[in-house]
Coordinates of N, CA and C in Angstrom, one line a residue:
Q1 N 0.8 -1.2 0.0 CA 0.0 0.0 0.0 C 0.9 1.2 0.0
V2 N 0.4 2.3 -0.6 CA 1.0 3.6 -0.6 C 0.0 4.6 -0.1
Q3 N 0.5 5.5 0.7 CA -0.3 6.7 1.1 C 0.2 8.0 0.5
L4 N -0.7 8.8 0.1 CA -0.3 10.1 -0.5 C -0.9 11.2 0.2
V5 N -0.2 12.2 0.5 CA -0.6 13.4 1.2 C -0.3 14.7 0.5
E6 N -1.2 15.4 0.1 CA -1.0 16.7 -0.6 C -0.8 17.8 0.4
S7 N -0.1 18.8 0.0 CA 0.1 20.0 0.8 C 0.4 21.2 -0.1
G8 N 0.2 22.4 0.4 CA 0.6 23.6 -0.4 C -0.5 24.4 -0.9
G9 N -1.7 23.9 -0.8 CA -2.8 24.7 -1.3 C -3.1 25.9 -0.5
G10 N -4.0 26.8 -0.9 CA -4.3 28.0 -0.3 C -5.1 29.0 -1.1
L11 N -5.1 30.2 -0.7 CA -5.8 31.3 -1.4 C -4.7 32.1 -2.0
V12 N -4.9 32.4 -3.3 CA -4.0 33.2 -4.1 C -4.8 34.1 -5.0
Q13 N -4.3 35.3 -5.3 CA -4.9 36.1 -6.3 C -4.6 35.7 -7.7
A14 N -5.5 36.0 -8.6 CA -5.3 35.7 -10.0 C -3.9 36.3 -10.5
G15 N -3.2 35.4 -11.2 CA -1.9 35.8 -11.7 C -0.8 35.3 -10.8
G16 N -1.2 34.9 -9.6 CA -0.2 34.4 -8.7 C 0.2 33.0 -8.9
S17 N 1.0 32.5 -7.9 CA 1.6 31.1 -8.1 C 1.4 30.4 -6.8
L18 N 1.3 29.0 -6.9 CA 1.4 28.1 -5.8 C 2.2 26.9 -6.2
R19 N 2.8 26.3 -5.2 CA 3.5 25.0 -5.4 C 2.9 23.9 -4.5
L20 N 2.3 22.9 -5.1 CA 1.7 21.8 -4.4 C 2.7 20.7 -4.3
S21 N 2.7 20.1 -3.2 CA 3.5 18.9 -2.9 C 2.7 17.7 -2.6
C22 N 3.2 16.5 -3.0 CA 2.5 15.3 -2.6 C 3.6 14.3 -2.1
A23 N 3.5 14.0 -0.8 CA 4.4 13.1 -0.2 C 3.9 11.7 -0.1
A24 N 4.6 10.8 -0.5 CA 4.2 9.4 -0.5 C 4.9 8.6 0.7
S25 N 4.2 7.7 1.2 CA 4.7 6.8 2.2 C 4.1 5.4 2.1
G26 N 4.7 4.5 2.8 CA 4.2 3.1 2.6 C 5.1 2.3 1.7
R27 N 5.4 2.9 0.5 CA 6.2 2.3 -0.4 C 6.7 3.3 -1.4
P28 N 7.9 3.1 -2.0 CA 8.4 4.1 -3.0 C 7.4 4.3 -4.2
I29 N 7.4 5.5 -4.7 CA 6.6 5.7 -5.9 C 7.5 5.8 -7.1
S30 N 8.8 5.4 -7.0 CA 9.7 5.6 -8.1 C 9.3 4.8 -9.3
G31 N 8.6 3.7 -9.2 CA 8.3 2.9 -10.3 C 6.9 3.2 -10.8
S32 N 6.2 4.2 -10.4 CA 4.8 4.5 -10.7 C 4.7 5.7 -11.6
I33 N 3.6 5.8 -12.3 CA 3.1 7.0 -12.9 C 2.4 7.8 -11.9
V34 N 2.7 9.1 -11.7 CA 2.0 9.9 -10.7 C 1.3 11.1 -11.5
A35 N 0.3 11.5 -10.9 CA -0.5 12.6 -11.7 C -1.2 13.5 -10.7
W36 N -1.6 14.6 -11.2 CA -2.5 15.5 -10.4 C -3.8 15.6 -11.1
F37 N -4.9 15.6 -10.4 CA -6.3 15.8 -10.8 C -6.8 17.0 -10.0
R38 N -7.9 17.5 -10.4 CA -8.6 18.5 -9.7 C -10.1 18.3 -9.9
Q39 N -10.9 18.8 -8.9 CA -12.3 18.7 -8.9 C -12.9 19.9 -8.3
A40 N -13.7 20.7 -9.1 CA -14.4 21.8 -8.6 C -15.8 21.4 -8.2
P41 N -16.5 22.1 -7.4 CA -17.8 21.8 -6.9 C -18.8 21.6 -8.1
G42 N -19.5 20.4 -8.1 CA -20.4 20.2 -9.2 C -19.8 19.7 -10.5
K43 N -18.5 19.5 -10.5 CA -17.9 19.1 -11.8 C -17.2 17.8 -11.6
E44 N -16.9 17.1 -12.7 CA -16.2 15.8 -12.6 C -14.7 16.1 -12.3
R45 N -14.1 15.0 -11.7 CA -12.7 15.1 -11.5 C -12.0 15.2 -12.8
Q46 N -11.0 16.2 -12.9 CA -10.4 16.5 -14.2 C -8.9 16.2 -14.1
F47 N -8.4 15.7 -15.2 CA -7.0 15.5 -15.3 C -6.3 16.8 -15.4
V48 N -5.1 16.9 -14.7 CA -4.3 18.1 -14.8 C -3.0 17.8 -15.4
A49 N -2.2 16.8 -14.9 CA -0.9 16.6 -15.4 C -0.4 15.2 -14.9
L50 N 0.5 14.6 -15.6 CA 1.1 13.3 -15.2 C 2.6 13.4 -15.5
I51 N 3.3 12.5 -14.8 CA 4.7 12.4 -15.1 C 5.1 10.9 -14.9
G52 N 6.0 10.5 -15.8 CA 6.5 9.1 -15.8 C 7.4 8.8 -14.7
A53 N 7.7 7.5 -14.5 CA 8.5 7.0 -13.4 C 9.8 7.7 -13.3
S54 N 10.5 7.9 -14.4 CA 11.8 8.5 -14.4 C 11.8 10.0 -14.4
G55 N 10.6 10.6 -14.7 CA 10.5 12.0 -14.8 C 10.7 12.6 -16.2
G56 N 11.0 11.7 -17.2 CA 11.3 12.1 -18.5 C 10.1 12.3 -19.4
F57 N 9.0 11.9 -19.0 CA 7.8 12.0 -19.8 C 6.7 12.7 -18.9
T58 N 6.1 13.8 -19.5 CA 5.1 14.5 -18.9 C 3.9 14.7 -19.8
N59 N 2.8 15.0 -19.3 CA 1.6 15.2 -20.1 C 0.7 16.2 -19.4
Y60 N 0.1 17.1 -20.1 CA -0.6 18.2 -19.4 C -2.0 18.4 -20.1
A61 N -3.0 18.7 -19.3 CA -4.2 19.1 -19.9 C -4.0 20.4 -20.6
T62 N -4.8 20.6 -21.7 CA -4.7 21.8 -22.5 C -4.9 23.1 -21.7
S63 N -5.8 23.0 -20.7 CA -6.1 24.2 -19.9 C -5.0 24.7 -19.0
V64 N -4.0 23.9 -18.8 CA -2.9 24.2 -17.8 C -1.6 24.3 -18.5
K65 N -1.5 23.8 -19.8 CA -0.2 23.7 -20.5 C 0.4 25.1 -20.6
G66 N 1.7 25.2 -20.3 CA 2.4 26.4 -20.3 C 2.4 27.2 -19.0
R67 N 1.4 26.8 -18.1 CA 1.3 27.5 -16.8 C 1.7 26.6 -15.6
F68 N 1.4 25.3 -15.8 CA 1.7 24.4 -14.7 C 2.9 23.5 -15.1
T69 N 3.7 23.1 -14.1 CA 4.8 22.2 -14.3 C 4.7 21.1 -13.3
I70 N 4.7 19.8 -13.7 CA 4.8 18.7 -12.8 C 6.2 18.2 -12.7
S71 N 6.6 17.8 -11.5 CA 7.9 17.3 -11.3 C 7.9 16.2 -10.2
R72 N 9.0 15.5 -10.1 CA 9.1 14.5 -9.0 C 10.5 14.4 -8.5
D73 N 10.6 14.1 -7.3 CA 11.9 13.8 -6.6 C 11.8 12.4 -6.0
N74 N 12.2 11.4 -6.7 CA 12.1 10.0 -6.2 C 12.9 9.8 -5.0
A75 N 14.0 10.5 -4.8 CA 14.8 10.3 -3.6 C 14.0 10.8 -2.3
K76 N 13.1 11.8 -2.5 CA 12.3 12.3 -1.4 C 10.9 11.6 -1.4
N77 N 10.7 10.8 -2.4 CA 9.4 10.1 -2.6 C 8.2 11.2 -2.6
T78 N 8.5 12.2 -3.3 CA 7.6 13.4 -3.4 C 7.4 13.9 -4.9
M79 N 6.2 14.3 -5.2 CA 6.0 15.0 -6.4 C 5.4 16.3 -6.2
Y80 N 5.5 17.2 -7.3 CA 5.1 18.6 -7.1 C 4.3 19.0 -8.3
L81 N 3.6 20.1 -8.1 CA 2.9 20.8 -9.2 C 3.1 22.3 -8.9
Q82 N 3.9 22.9 -9.8 CA 4.2 24.3 -9.8 C 3.1 25.0 -10.6
M83 N 2.3 25.8 -10.0 CA 1.2 26.5 -10.7 C 1.5 28.0 -10.8
N84 N 1.6 28.5 -12.0 CA 1.9 29.9 -12.3 C 0.7 30.5 -13.0
S85 N 0.7 31.8 -13.1 CA -0.4 32.5 -13.8 C -1.8 31.9 -13.5
L86 N -2.0 31.8 -12.2 CA -3.3 31.1 -11.8 C -4.5 32.0 -12.2
K87 N -5.6 31.3 -12.5 CA -6.9 31.9 -12.9 C -7.9 31.4 -12.0
P88 N -9.0 32.2 -11.9 CA -10.1 31.8 -11.0 C -10.6 30.4 -11.4
E89 N -10.6 30.1 -12.6 CA -11.1 28.8 -13.1 C -10.3 27.6 -12.6
D90 N -9.1 27.9 -12.1 CA -8.2 26.9 -11.5 C -8.6 26.5 -10.1
T91 N -9.6 27.2 -9.5 CA -10.1 26.9 -8.2 C -10.7 25.5 -8.2
A92 N -10.2 24.7 -7.3 CA -10.6 23.3 -7.1 C -9.9 22.7 -6.0
V93 N -10.4 21.5 -5.6 CA -9.6 20.6 -4.8 C -8.6 19.8 -5.7
Y94 N -7.3 19.9 -5.4 CA -6.3 19.2 -6.2 C -5.9 17.9 -5.5
Y95 N -5.9 16.8 -6.2 CA -5.5 15.5 -5.7 C -4.3 15.0 -6.4
C96 N -3.4 14.4 -5.7 CA -2.4 13.6 -6.4 C -2.8 12.1 -6.4
A97 N -2.3 11.4 -7.4 CA -2.6 10.1 -7.6 C -1.5 9.3 -8.2
A98 N -1.5 8.0 -8.0 CA -0.5 7.1 -8.6 C -1.1 5.8 -9.2
T99 N -0.5 5.4 -10.2 CA -0.9 4.1 -10.8 C 0.4 3.3 -11.1
L100 N 0.3 2.0 -11.0 CA 1.4 1.1 -11.3 C 1.2 0.5 -12.7
V101 N 0.2 0.9 -13.5 CA -0.2 0.2 -14.7 C 0.4 0.9 -15.9
F102 N -0.1 2.1 -16.3 CA 0.4 2.7 -17.5 C 0.1 4.2 -17.5
N103 N 0.6 4.9 -18.4 CA 0.3 6.3 -18.5 C -1.1 6.5 -18.9
T104 N -1.9 7.1 -18.1 CA -3.3 7.3 -18.4 C -3.8 8.6 -17.8
R105 N -4.7 9.2 -18.5 CA -5.4 10.5 -18.0 C -6.7 10.3 -17.3
S106 N -7.1 9.0 -17.2 CA -8.4 8.6 -16.6 C -8.3 8.4 -15.2
A107 N -9.1 9.1 -14.4 CA -9.0 9.0 -12.9 C -9.3 7.6 -12.5
Q108 N -10.2 6.9 -13.2 CA -10.6 5.6 -12.7 C -9.5 4.5 -12.8
D109 N -8.4 4.9 -13.5 CA -7.3 4.0 -13.6 C -6.2 4.1 -12.6
Y110 N -6.4 5.1 -11.7 CA -5.5 5.3 -10.6 C -5.9 4.6 -9.4
S111 N -4.9 4.0 -8.7 CA -5.2 3.1 -7.6 C -5.0 3.8 -6.3
Y112 N -4.2 4.8 -6.2 CA -3.8 5.5 -5.0 C -4.1 7.0 -5.1
W113 N -4.7 7.5 -4.0 CA -5.1 8.9 -4.0 C -4.8 9.6 -2.7
G114 N -4.5 10.9 -2.8 CA -4.3 11.7 -1.6 C -5.7 12.2 -1.2
Q115 N -5.7 12.9 -0.1 CA -7.0 13.4 0.5 C -7.4 14.8 -0.2
G116 N -6.5 15.4 -0.9 CA -6.8 16.6 -1.6 C -6.4 17.8 -0.8
T117 N -6.1 18.9 -1.6 CA -5.8 20.2 -1.0 C -6.5 21.2 -1.8
Q118 N -7.1 22.2 -1.1 CA -7.9 23.2 -1.7 C -7.0 24.3 -2.3
V119 N -7.3 24.7 -3.5 CA -6.7 25.8 -4.2 C -7.8 26.8 -4.5
T120 N -7.7 28.0 -4.1 CA -8.7 29.0 -4.4 C -8.0 30.2 -5.0
V121 N -8.4 30.6 -6.2 CA -7.9 31.7 -6.9 C -8.9 32.8 -7.0
S122 N -8.6 33.9 -6.4 CA -9.6 35.0 -6.4 C -9.3 36.0 -7.6
S123 N -10.4 36.7 -7.9 CA -10.3 37.6 -9.0 C -9.6 38.9 -8.6

């Protein structure tokens, strides 16, 4: 089993930046695909970004491409989401997730989830 814990969320004005962290415990995540998802009230959980096991492959949702950067530090068993140029529509609960299967943007394919961290972007 692996446990994931997000941190770094908060309130920020439009145009600002936040850096989310996701710390894993229980087992290393070095061999897994890790991803960030987000969910706003009344909306489906939405893919944000993923990164391959070695960190050499990344994939982003169109809505965040060029603004967000996903990274990982396997030595620290932690992954990150650097969010720049934040917009009010980025407001959501952000979740980190991991899968041992394959690169996928579908939330239902991820086996391990954090509890979420709230990101609120004000106008």
